[in-house]
Coordinates of C-alpha atoms in Angstrom, one line a residue:
X8 CA -13.4 -17.1 -317.3
X9 CA -14.4 -20.4 -315.8
X10 CA -15.5 -19.4 -312.5
X11 CA -18.7 -17.7 -314.1
X12 CA -20.1 -20.7 -315.9
X13 CA -23.4 -18.9 -316.8
X14 CA -23.8 -17.8 -320.0
X15 CA -25.1 -14.5 -320.3
X16 CA -22.2 -13.1 -317.1
X17 CA -19.7 -15.0 -319.2
X18 CA -20.6 -13.4 -322.5
X19 CA -19.8 -10.1 -321.2
X20 CA -17.1 -11.2 -318.8
X21 CA -15.3 -11.8 -322.2
X22 CA -16.1 -8.7 -323.4
X23 CA -14.5 -7.1 -320.3
X24 CA -11.2 -10.1 -320.4
X25 CA -10.3 -8.8 -323.7
X26 CA -11.6 -4.9 -323.6
X27 CA -9.3 -3.8 -320.8
X28 CA -7.6 -4.4 -317.8
X29 CA -9.2 -3.3 -314.9
X30 CA -11.4 -3.7 -312.3
X31 CA -14.8 -5.3 -313.0
X32 CA -18.5 -3.9 -312.2
X33 CA -18.1 -0.2 -312.7
X34 CA -22.0 0.0 -312.3
X35 CA -22.0 -1.7 -309.3
X36 CA -18.7 0.8 -308.4
X37 CA -20.8 3.8 -308.9
X38 CA -23.6 2.7 -306.5
X39 CA -21.3 1.0 -303.5
X40 CA -17.5 1.9 -303.6
X41 CA -17.7 0.1 -299.9
X42 CA -18.5 -2.8 -301.3
X43 CA -16.6 -2.3 -304.9
X44 CA -14.1 -0.1 -304.1
X45 CA -12.6 1.4 -307.5
X46 CA -14.8 4.0 -308.9
X47 CA -12.7 4.6 -312.1
X48 CA -10.6 2.1 -314.7
X49 CA -7.0 2.7 -315.8
X50 CA -7.2 6.1 -318.5
X51 CA -5.6 3.5 -320.9
X52 CA -9.1 2.4 -321.4
X53 CA -11.3 5.6 -321.0
X54 CA -12.1 5.0 -324.6
X55 CA -14.3 1.8 -323.6
X56 CA -15.6 3.2 -321.0
X57 CA -19.0 3.1 -322.3
X58 CA -18.7 -0.6 -322.6
X59 CA -17.5 -1.3 -319.6
X60 CA -21.0 0.5 -317.8
X61 CA -23.5 -1.3 -319.9
X62 CA -21.5 -4.7 -319.7
X63 CA -21.1 -4.5 -316.0
X64 CA -24.2 -2.7 -314.6
X65 CA -26.5 -4.8 -312.4
X66 CA -29.3 -3.4 -313.7
X67 CA -28.4 -5.5 -317.1
X68 CA -29.8 -8.6 -315.5
X69 CA -33.3 -7.2 -315.3
X70 CA -35.5 -9.9 -313.5
X71 CA -32.4 -12.2 -313.0
X72 CA -30.8 -10.5 -310.0
X73 CA -30.6 -13.9 -308.4
X74 CA -28.1 -15.0 -311.0
X75 CA -25.9 -11.7 -311.0
X76 CA -25.9 -11.8 -307.2
X77 CA -24.5 -15.5 -307.3
X78 CA -21.9 -15.2 -310.1
X79 CA -20.7 -11.7 -308.2
X80 CA -20.2 -13.3 -304.9
X81 CA -18.4 -16.4 -306.8
X82 CA -15.7 -14.3 -308.7
X83 CA -15.2 -11.8 -305.7
X84 CA -14.0 -15.3 -304.2
X85 CA -11.9 -16.2 -306.2
X86 CA -11.0 -13.1 -307.2
X87 CA -7.0 -13.6 -306.7
X88 CA -7.0 -16.6 -309.5
X89 CA -8.1 -14.2 -312.5
X90 CA -4.9 -13.4 -314.1
X91 CA -6.9 -11.3 -316.8
X92 CA -7.1 -8.6 -314.5
X93 CA -4.4 -6.5 -312.6
X94 CA -3.3 -7.8 -309.5
X95 CA -3.0 -4.6 -307.5
X96 CA -6.6 -4.1 -308.2
X97 CA -8.0 -7.5 -307.8
X98 CA -6.6 -7.3 -304.4
X99 CA -8.7 -4.4 -303.4
X100 CA -12.2 -6.5 -304.1
X101 CA -13.9 -7.5 -301.6
X102 CA -14.4 -11.2 -300.9
X103 CA -18.0 -11.0 -300.8
X104 CA -21.2 -9.2 -301.8
X105 CA -22.3 -7.5 -298.4
X106 CA -26.4 -7.7 -297.7
X107 CA -26.7 -3.8 -298.7
X108 CA -25.1 -3.8 -302.0
X109 CA -27.6 -7.4 -303.1
X110 CA -30.4 -5.2 -301.4
X111 CA -29.7 -2.4 -303.1
X112 CA -29.1 -4.9 -306.7
X113 CA -33.1 -5.9 -305.9
X114 CA -34.2 -2.5 -305.4
X115 CA -33.2 -1.8 -309.1
X116 CA -33.7 -4.5 -310.4
X117 CA -37.6 -3.9 -309.5
X118 CA -38.0 -0.5 -310.4
X119 CA -38.0 -0.9 -314.6
X120 CA -39.7 -3.9 -314.9
X121 CA -42.6 -1.9 -312.6
X122 CA -42.7 0.9 -314.8
X123 CA -42.3 -1.3 -318.1
X124 CA -45.0 -3.5 -317.1
X125 CA -47.4 -0.2 -316.5
X126 CA -47.1 1.3 -319.6
X127 CA -47.7 -2.1 -321.3
X128 CA -51.1 -2.1 -319.8
X129 CA -51.8 1.1 -320.3
X130 CA -50.8 2.3 -323.7
X131 CA -46.9 2.3 -325.7
X132 CA -45.4 3.6 -326.0
X133 CA -42.7 4.2 -322.6
X134 CA -42.6 8.0 -322.2
X135 CA -38.9 9.8 -322.9
X136 CA -39.3 11.8 -319.4
X137 CA -40.0 8.1 -317.9
X138 CA -37.2 6.8 -319.6
X139 CA -34.4 10.1 -318.5
X140 CA -36.3 9.3 -315.1
X141 CA -34.8 5.5 -314.8
X142 CA -31.5 6.6 -316.3
X143 CA -31.0 9.4 -314.3
X144 CA -32.4 8.4 -310.4
X145 CA -32.0 4.5 -310.5
X146 CA -28.8 4.5 -313.1
X147 CA -30.7 2.3 -316.3
X148 CA -28.9 3.5 -319.9
X149 CA -31.4 4.4 -322.4
X150 CA -30.6 1.2 -324.4
X151 CA -31.3 -1.4 -321.3
X152 CA -34.5 0.4 -321.3
X153 CA -35.4 -0.4 -324.4
X154 CA -33.8 -4.2 -324.4
X155 CA -36.5 -4.9 -321.2
X156 CA -39.3 -2.8 -323.1
X157 CA -38.8 -4.6 -326.4
X158 CA -39.3 -7.6 -324.3
X159 CA -42.6 -6.5 -323.6
X160 CA -43.9 -5.0 -326.2
X161 CA -43.2 -1.7 -325.5
X162 CA -41.6 1.1 -327.5
X163 CA -39.1 4.2 -326.2
X164 CA -39.9 7.7 -326.9
X165 CA -36.2 8.7 -327.7
X166 CA -37.2 11.7 -329.1
X167 CA -38.2 12.8 -325.7
X168 CA -35.4 11.0 -323.9
X169 CA -33.2 13.4 -325.6
X170 CA -35.0 16.5 -324.8
X171 CA -34.9 15.3 -321.4
X172 CA -31.0 15.3 -321.3
X173 CA -30.8 18.1 -322.9
X174 CA -32.7 20.3 -320.5
X175 CA -30.3 18.4 -317.2
X176 CA -27.3 19.6 -319.1
X177 CA -28.9 23.1 -319.9
X178 CA -29.3 23.2 -316.2
X179 CA -26.8 21.8 -314.9
X180 CA -24.6 24.7 -317.5
X181 CA -26.6 27.6 -316.6
X182 CA -26.0 26.3 -312.3
X183 CA -22.8 26.1 -312.8
X184 CA -22.3 30.0 -314.0
X185 CA -21.7 32.9 -311.8
X186 CA -25.5 34.3 -310.4
X187 CA -24.6 37.3 -312.4
X188 CA -24.1 35.9 -315.2
X189 CA -27.6 34.1 -315.7
X190 CA -29.4 36.9 -316.8
X191 CA -26.9 38.5 -319.2
X192 CA -27.6 38.7 -323.0
X193 CA -25.0 39.7 -325.0
X194 CA -24.5 38.8 -328.9
X195 CA -21.0 40.9 -329.7
X196 CA -17.9 40.0 -330.5
X197 CA -15.9 37.4 -328.2
X198 CA -12.9 39.2 -326.7
X199 CA -8.8 38.2 -326.8
X200 CA -7.5 37.2 -324.4
X201 CA -3.9 38.4 -322.8
X202 CA -2.8 37.3 -319.6
X203 CA -1.1 34.5 -320.7
X204 CA 1.7 37.3 -321.9
X205 CA 0.3 40.1 -320.1
X206 CA -0.9 41.5 -316.3
X207 CA -1.6 45.1 -318.1
X208 CA -3.1 45.8 -320.9
X209 CA -4.8 48.9 -322.6
X210 CA -8.7 47.8 -323.9
X211 CA -12.1 49.0 -325.1
X212 CA -15.5 48.9 -322.9
X213 CA -17.4 47.4 -325.4
X214 CA -20.2 46.3 -322.8
X215 CA -21.9 47.3 -319.1
X216 CA -24.4 45.4 -317.1
X217 CA -26.0 46.5 -313.9
X218 CA -28.5 43.4 -312.1
X219 CA -28.3 41.6 -315.1
X220 CA -29.5 44.2 -317.8
X221 CA -27.0 45.9 -320.6
X222 CA -26.7 49.5 -319.7
X223 CA -24.6 52.6 -321.1
X224 CA -22.7 53.3 -318.2
X225 CA -22.1 52.8 -314.4
X226 CA -22.0 54.9 -311.6
X227 CA -19.4 55.3 -308.5
X228 CA -20.5 52.8 -305.8
X229 CA -22.7 50.8 -308.5
X230 CA -22.5 47.0 -309.1
X231 CA -22.1 45.5 -312.2
X232 CA -20.1 43.5 -315.1
X233 CA -18.0 44.9 -317.6
X234 CA -17.3 43.3 -321.2
X235 CA -13.9 44.1 -322.8
X236 CA -12.5 44.2 -326.3
X237 CA -9.5 42.6 -325.0
X238 CA -8.5 41.4 -321.2
X239 CA -5.3 39.9 -319.6
X240 CA -8.2 38.7 -316.9
X241 CA -8.8 34.7 -316.8
X242 CA -12.0 34.3 -316.3
X243 CA -12.7 30.9 -313.9
X244 CA -12.4 27.6 -315.8
X245 CA -10.7 24.1 -315.2
X246 CA -11.0 25.0 -311.9
X247 CA -8.8 27.7 -311.3
X248 CA -10.9 30.8 -309.7
X249 CA -11.2 34.2 -311.8
X250 CA -8.7 37.0 -311.9
X251 CA -9.2 39.5 -309.3
X252 CA -7.7 43.5 -310.3
X253 CA -9.2 47.1 -311.7
X254 CA -9.9 49.0 -314.5
X255 CA -8.8 52.4 -314.2
X256 CA -8.1 55.9 -316.6
X257 CA -7.7 59.3 -315.4
X258 CA -10.9 59.9 -313.2
X259 CA -12.3 56.1 -312.2
X260 CA -11.8 53.1 -311.6
X261 CA -13.6 49.7 -311.3
X262 CA -12.5 47.4 -309.0
X263 CA -12.6 43.8 -310.3
X264 CA -13.3 41.1 -307.6
X265 CA -14.2 38.3 -310.0
X266 CA -14.0 37.3 -313.7
X267 CA -16.1 34.8 -315.2
X268 CA -17.4 34.0 -318.5
X269 CA -20.7 34.9 -320.2
X270 CA -19.7 32.5 -322.8
X271 CA -17.1 30.4 -324.1
X272 CA -15.1 33.0 -325.3
X273 CA -16.6 36.2 -323.5
X274 CA -15.2 37.5 -319.9
X275 CA -17.3 39.5 -318.1
X276 CA -15.7 41.5 -315.3
X277 CA -17.8 41.6 -312.1
X278 CA -17.2 44.5 -309.6
X279 CA -17.6 47.8 -308.2
X280 CA -17.4 51.1 -308.9
X281 CA -15.0 52.9 -306.7
X282 CA -14.5 55.6 -308.1
X283 CA -16.2 58.2 -310.8
X284 CA -18.1 56.4 -313.7
X285 CA -17.2 54.8 -316.8
X286 CA -19.8 54.1 -319.7
X287 CA -19.8 51.9 -322.8
X288 CA -16.4 52.6 -325.7
X289 CA -14.1 54.3 -322.9
X290 CA -10.7 53.3 -323.0
X291 CA -9.6 52.0 -319.7
X292 CA -6.2 50.3 -318.8
X293 CA -7.0 46.7 -317.4
X294 CA -4.9 45.7 -314.6
X295 CA -5.0 42.0 -312.9
X296 CA -3.7 41.8 -309.3
X297 CA 0.1 40.4 -309.8
X298 CA 0.0 39.0 -306.6
X299 CA -3.4 37.4 -305.6
X300 CA -2.5 35.9 -310.1
X301 CA 1.4 34.7 -308.8
X302 CA 0.1 32.7 -305.8
X303 CA -2.8 31.3 -308.3
X304 CA -0.3 30.1 -310.7
X305 CA 2.4 28.7 -308.1
X306 CA -0.8 26.5 -307.1
X307 CA -1.9 25.5 -310.7
X308 CA 1.2 24.2 -311.3
X309 CA 1.8 22.7 -308.4
X310 CA -1.4 20.9 -308.9
X311 CA -0.6 19.2 -312.4
X312 CA 2.9 17.8 -310.4
X313 CA 0.8 16.5 -307.5
X314 CA -1.5 14.9 -310.1
X315 CA 1.8 13.1 -311.6
X316 CA 3.3 12.1 -307.9
X317 CA -0.3 10.7 -307.4
X318 CA 0.1 8.5 -310.0
X319 CA 3.2 7.2 -309.6
X320 CA 2.5 6.8 -305.7
X321 CA -0.5 5.4 -305.5
X322 CA -1.2 4.1 -308.9
X323 CA -2.5 5.0 -312.6
X324 CA -6.0 4.1 -310.9
X325 CA -5.9 8.1 -309.6
X326 CA -8.1 10.5 -311.7
X327 CA -8.2 14.0 -310.9
X328 CA -12.6 14.5 -309.7
X329 CA -12.6 18.2 -309.0
X330 CA -10.4 21.2 -308.3
X331 CA -10.4 24.2 -306.7
X332 CA -7.0 26.7 -307.2
X333 CA -6.8 29.7 -305.6
X334 CA -4.6 32.2 -304.4
X335 CA -4.6 30.5 -300.9
X336 CA -4.8 26.5 -301.9
X337 CA -4.7 23.8 -304.1
X338 CA -7.6 21.4 -303.7
X339 CA -7.8 18.3 -305.7
X340 CA -10.1 15.6 -305.4
X341 CA -9.4 12.3 -306.9
X342 CA -10.1 8.8 -307.4
X343 CA -8.4 6.2 -304.8
X344 CA -10.0 3.6 -302.6
X345 CA -8.1 4.3 -298.9
X346 CA -6.6 7.0 -297.3
X347 CA -3.2 8.2 -297.9
X348 CA -0.6 7.4 -295.6
X349 CA 1.2 9.4 -293.7
X350 CA 4.8 7.6 -295.7
X351 CA 3.1 8.3 -299.0
X352 CA 2.1 11.5 -298.1
X353 CA 5.9 12.1 -297.5
X354 CA 7.1 10.7 -300.9
X355 CA 4.6 12.4 -302.9
X356 CA 5.6 15.7 -301.0
X357 CA 9.6 14.8 -301.9
X358 CA 8.3 13.8 -305.8
X359 CA 6.6 17.0 -306.4
X360 CA 9.5 19.3 -304.1
X361 CA 12.0 17.6 -306.8
X362 CA 10.8 18.9 -309.8
X363 CA 10.9 22.1 -308.5
X364 CA 13.9 21.8 -307.0
X365 CA 14.9 21.4 -310.8
X366 CA 13.5 24.2 -312.3
X367 CA 12.1 23.2 -315.5
X368 CA 10.7 25.4 -317.9
X369 CA 7.0 25.5 -318.7
X370 CA 6.0 25.0 -321.7
X371 CA 2.2 25.4 -323.3
X372 CA 1.7 23.9 -327.0
X373 CA -1.3 24.7 -328.4
X374 CA -2.4 22.0 -331.5
X375 CA -5.1 19.4 -332.8
X376 CA -6.6 16.7 -330.4
X377 CA -5.1 14.0 -332.1
X378 CA -1.9 15.5 -332.2
X379 CA -2.1 16.1 -328.4
X380 CA -3.2 12.7 -327.7
X381 CA -0.4 11.4 -330.0
X382 CA 1.8 13.1 -327.8
X383 CA 1.1 11.6 -324.5
X384 CA -0.7 14.6 -322.8
X385 CA -3.4 13.1 -320.0
X386 CA -6.8 14.2 -320.7
X387 CA -9.1 14.5 -318.1
X388 CA -11.7 11.8 -317.9
X389 CA -15.3 13.0 -318.8
X390 CA -14.2 16.8 -320.3
X391 CA -15.6 17.7 -322.8
X392 CA -12.7 19.3 -325.6
X393 CA -12.5 21.1 -328.8
X394 CA -10.3 20.3 -331.9
X395 CA -7.8 22.3 -330.9
X396 CA -6.1 22.3 -327.4
X397 CA -3.5 23.7 -325.3
X398 CA -0.8 21.1 -323.8
X399 CA 1.0 22.4 -320.9
X400 CA 4.0 20.6 -320.2
X401 CA 5.5 21.3 -316.5
X402 CA 8.2 19.2 -315.3
X403 CA 7.6 15.5 -315.7
X404 CA 4.0 16.0 -316.5
X405 CA 1.9 16.7 -320.0
X406 CA -1.7 17.7 -319.6
X407 CA -4.3 19.8 -321.7
X408 CA -5.1 22.6 -319.3
X409 CA -6.3 26.2 -320.6
X410 CA -5.5 28.0 -317.0
X411 CA -2.3 30.6 -316.1
X412 CA 1.1 28.7 -315.4
X413 CA 4.4 29.8 -314.0
X414 CA 7.3 30.0 -316.1
X415 CA 9.7 27.8 -314.3
X416 CA 8.9 25.0 -311.8
X417 CA 11.5 26.9 -309.8
X418 CA 8.6 29.8 -309.3
X419 CA 6.5 27.6 -307.0
X420 CA 9.0 28.2 -303.7
X421 CA 8.0 25.2 -301.6
X422 CA 5.1 22.4 -302.0
X423 CA 3.4 21.3 -299.0
X424 CA 0.4 19.2 -298.1
X425 CA -2.0 20.4 -295.3
X426 CA -4.9 17.7 -295.3
X427 CA -6.2 14.7 -296.5
X428 CA -9.6 12.7 -296.1
X429 CA -12.1 10.9 -297.7
X430 CA -15.3 13.0 -299.3
X431 CA -17.6 10.6 -300.8
X432 CA -17.3 6.5 -301.7
X433 CA -13.7 6.0 -303.2
X434 CA -13.0 10.2 -303.8
X435 CA -10.1 11.9 -301.5
X436 CA -9.4 14.8 -301.1
X437 CA -6.1 16.5 -300.7
X438 CA -5.3 20.8 -299.9
X439 CA -1.5 21.5 -300.7
X440 CA -0.4 25.2 -300.6
X441 CA 2.4 26.5 -301.7
X442 CA 5.6 29.5 -301.5
X443 CA 4.8 32.0 -299.3
X444 CA 1.8 29.9 -297.9
X445 CA 4.0 27.3 -297.1
X446 CA 6.9 28.9 -295.4
X447 CA 4.0 30.5 -293.1
X448 CA 2.7 27.2 -292.5
X449 CA 6.3 25.5 -291.6
X450 CA 7.2 28.3 -289.7
X451 CA 3.9 27.7 -287.7
X452 CA 4.6 24.2 -287.2
X453 CA 7.9 25.1 -286.3
X454 CA 6.9 27.9 -283.6
X455 CA 4.7 25.3 -281.8
X456 CA 7.0 23.0 -281.5
X457 CA 9.6 25.5 -280.0
X458 CA 6.2 26.4 -277.5
X459 CA 5.8 22.4 -277.0
X460 CA 9.5 21.8 -276.7
X461 CA 9.7 24.4 -274.1
X462 CA 6.8 23.1 -271.7
X463 CA 8.4 20.1 -272.0
X464 CA 11.8 21.3 -270.9
X465 CA 13.5 19.7 -273.7
X466 CA 15.3 21.1 -277.1
X467 CA 13.1 20.6 -280.2
X468 CA 14.8 17.4 -280.8
X469 CA 13.7 15.5 -278.3
X470 CA 10.8 16.2 -277.1
X471 CA 9.3 13.2 -279.0
X472 CA 11.3 11.5 -276.2
X473 CA 10.7 13.7 -273.7
X474 CA 7.2 13.5 -274.6
X475 CA 7.4 9.7 -274.3
X476 CA 8.6 9.6 -271.1
X477 CA 5.7 12.4 -270.0
X478 CA 2.8 10.2 -270.8
X479 CA 5.0 6.7 -269.2
X480 CA 4.5 8.9 -265.8
X481 CA 0.8 9.9 -266.7
X482 CA 0.0 6.3 -267.2
X483 CA 2.2 5.3 -263.9
X484 CA 0.4 8.2 -261.5
X485 CA -3.2 6.7 -263.3
X486 CA -2.3 3.7 -261.6
X487 CA -1.2 4.8 -258.9
X488 CA -4.7 6.4 -257.9
X489 CA -6.6 4.0 -259.1
X490 CA -4.9 1.5 -256.4
X491 CA -5.5 4.2 -254.0
X492 CA -8.7 4.8 -254.9
X493 CA -9.6 0.9 -255.0
X494 CA -8.3 0.5 -251.2
X495 CA -10.1 3.6 -250.2
X496 CA -13.2 2.0 -251.9
X497 CA -12.5 -0.9 -250.1
X498 CA -11.8 0.6 -246.6
X499 CA -15.8 2.4 -247.1
X500 CA -17.0 -1.0 -248.1
X501 CA -15.8 -2.7 -245.0
X502 CA -17.2 0.1 -242.9
X503 CA -20.3 -0.5 -245.3
X504 CA -21.4 -3.8 -244.1
X505 CA -22.5 -2.2 -240.6
X506 CA -24.9 -0.7 -242.5
X507 CA -27.0 -3.3 -244.2
X508 CA -30.7 -3.5 -242.9
X509 CA -32.7 -7.0 -242.6
X510 CA -35.6 -6.8 -244.7
X511 CA -37.3 -10.5 -244.0
X512 CA -33.8 -12.2 -243.9
X513 CA -32.8 -10.2 -247.0
X514 CA -29.6 -8.2 -245.8
X515 CA -30.4 -4.6 -248.0
X516 CA -27.7 -2.2 -248.4
X517 CA -27.8 1.5 -250.6
X518 CA -24.8 3.6 -250.2
X519 CA -22.8 5.9 -251.8
X520 CA -18.5 4.8 -252.4
X521 CA -16.8 8.7 -252.8
X522 CA -14.0 8.3 -255.6
X523 CA -15.0 4.8 -256.7
X524 CA -14.8 4.0 -260.6
X525 CA -17.2 1.0 -262.5
X526 CA -14.3 -1.2 -261.8
X527 CA -13.9 -0.2 -258.0
X528 CA -17.6 -0.7 -257.9
X529 CA -18.0 -4.0 -259.5
X530 CA -14.9 -5.1 -256.7
X531 CA -16.7 -3.6 -253.8
X532 CA -19.7 -5.2 -254.9
X533 CA -17.7 -8.6 -254.6
X534 CA -16.2 -8.4 -251.4
X535 CA -19.8 -7.4 -250.0
X536 CA -21.5 -10.0 -251.3
X537 CA -19.2 -12.4 -249.8
X538 CA -19.3 -10.7 -246.5
X539 CA -23.4 -10.2 -246.4
X540 CA -23.5 -14.3 -247.6
X541 CA -27.5 -12.9 -248.1
X542 CA -28.0 -9.8 -249.5
X543 CA -29.2 -7.2 -252.2
X544 CA -26.9 -4.3 -252.6
X545 CA -26.9 -1.0 -254.9
X546 CA -23.5 0.8 -254.7
X547 CA -23.4 4.4 -256.7
X548 CA -20.2 7.3 -257.7
X549 CA -20.8 10.3 -258.6
X550 CA -18.7 12.7 -260.4
X551 CA -20.1 15.7 -261.8
X552 CA -23.4 15.4 -262.7
X553 CA -22.8 11.9 -263.9
X554 CA -23.6 8.7 -261.7
X555 CA -22.6 5.2 -261.5
X556 CA -24.4 2.5 -260.4
X557 CA -23.8 -1.5 -259.6
X558 CA -26.5 -3.4 -258.2
X559 CA -25.7 -6.9 -256.8
X560 CA -27.4 -10.0 -255.8
X561 CA -26.5 -13.0 -253.7
X562 CA -27.4 -16.2 -255.9
X563 CA -29.7 -16.9 -253.2
X564 CA -32.4 -14.3 -253.6
X565 CA -31.7 -14.3 -257.7
X566 CA -35.1 -15.9 -257.3
X567 CA -37.0 -13.4 -256.1
X568 CA -34.5 -10.1 -256.5
X569 CA -33.0 -9.7 -260.5
X570 CA -30.1 -7.2 -260.2
X571 CA -30.8 -5.8 -263.8
X572 CA -34.2 -4.8 -262.4
X573 CA -33.0 -3.2 -259.3
X574 CA -30.0 -0.8 -261.3
X575 CA -32.7 -0.1 -263.9
X576 CA -35.2 1.1 -260.7
X577 CA -32.9 2.9 -259.5
X578 CA -31.3 4.2 -262.9
X579 CA -34.4 5.6 -264.0
X580 CA -34.4 8.4 -261.0
X581 CA -31.1 9.4 -261.9
X582 CA -31.9 10.6 -265.6
X583 CA -30.2 7.0 -266.8
X584 CA -31.2 2.8 -267.5
X585 CA -29.1 0.1 -267.4
X586 CA -29.5 -3.3 -266.9
X587 CA -27.6 -6.7 -267.0
X588 CA -27.5 -10.5 -265.0
X589 CA -29.7 -11.5 -262.5
X590 CA -26.6 -11.4 -259.6
X591 CA -24.9 -8.4 -261.4
X592 CA -25.5 -5.1 -263.6
X593 CA -24.4 -2.0 -264.1
X594 CA -26.1 1.6 -264.9
X595 CA -25.6 5.3 -265.5
X596 CA -27.5 8.6 -264.9
X597 CA -26.6 12.4 -266.1
X598 CA -28.5 13.7 -262.6
X599 CA -26.8 13.9 -259.6
X600 CA -29.3 15.3 -257.4
X601 CA -31.8 12.3 -257.6
X602 CA -29.3 10.0 -255.8
X603 CA -30.0 10.5 -252.4
X604 CA -33.7 9.8 -252.2
X605 CA -33.4 6.8 -255.1
X606 CA -30.9 5.2 -252.5
X607 CA -33.3 5.3 -249.9
X608 CA -36.2 4.3 -252.0
X609 CA -33.9 0.5 -252.6
X610 CA -35.2 -1.0 -249.7
X611 CA -39.1 -0.6 -250.0
X612 CA -38.4 -1.6 -253.5
X613 CA -36.6 -5.1 -252.2
X614 CA -38.9 -5.9 -249.3
X615 CA -42.8 -5.1 -252.6
X616 CA -40.1 -8.6 -253.4
X617 CA -39.3 -10.8 -250.5

């Protein structure tokens, strides 16, 4: 990096150039994606993500923020010349550091030293809780805090930091669980999941819960959680919602509204006893709602195909940031720095629907994590995987996934993107639908098209052309109306000349022009000033409750009367304000009822000044 002459920056940049053909300053990206638009590195460098974060975060240059910002500015200005980075990423980098980003760096750069200086004055070590706060709130990794502390002769309570980190992770896991699970204490055997192969299974009830407390039975009308020894119900995981259905046998029925994990391998069936009573030890037929499951599987399977298409169309930097898959839709959040264009959406839809038409078989294989990595299966960044994983191949997509899926891509039926937008800096969200939902959606669009066509009296295929003609006609009519308003106001202006009152040698006129807009007010004002020669004028127009005001003063009088002051005086009486030049000013108001008295007050206001 010849452009980065400072030694401490050059070292870090050398590490980056050796490690990754991706974006720079990853830590900075996370703070202001408005400035550093790429929030994720390419998948092939995920293993060095921690190195990138430590090397690139601006907090590494504590006490040297000015040097960091200067070199960052220099890098951005010359970014296109740095061929060690992917040109697609370099092209997206901003040309300089914004004032907002600069202020953020300076603020963050002062947080840790201030805290550590206080600790150095008092007594070491720096508490683990404070070190964790620096990490969690201000973005300081532990090792960087240790570096700064070491320079000041302060040690860090690493054990306390680890404990605080563990507590936060535990709280995060607890917050993510179904609310009825938080107090459930289950210590029995794991249940067996058969939902990949079947939707109905005869199972035994091994535990029951009501209000989080373990009970022996559930009665009709009572809500609770049922744990089975074996279940075909899928528990919410990996973005896919839990299954619904029924647990039934002669004389009773339990309606399953949701399925959540009590533990990693223990599923809780949440619902209500709709008939009879259920006891621990009872045998039930566990039946998954096949229609809801089928729709959910279509949406989950198409999510994999869409993820693949997004990476092909937008670039390999696209990574999943979150998802929600249910029977209605798939909602997919991903790393990308700009809106997805209509043409790109069309291409994504084309690629996914081509995979659907190919009707390729879906294959799921359980294998060791190392083997999955060697097979080229995509792994989600930040996800924790066990030693054994499930690799799903569907069409041209291969990912690690434990969800339920269609048997063939053709089972998806149809794929349609219904919305795209931003949800956070550097994160976009797509919502898409499949199968009958997609069919109903397109039929609804077609119905709307036919309705519009009927209104325009044109065949559906000619709606766009016909609408263009209508808009042209509307523009022509609007222009004609504006001209007529101008003529009307002009004629009124000619009549207004005779209404001007002489106040100590200055003509004063305050009047209302019906049907005038701002442009007409200004044009009429200019004509009146020419005719009256020496004058102070206020013109008003009303539309509904809104008032438009224009004030004008001839050049010979601006030494005594200012148009801006005059129009503001009138505007305040109609619930508004305004201002402008000494000879011409505009204002608006929201109380038309006050206009008559406001116009009457103009003569007295001018008289006080001339």
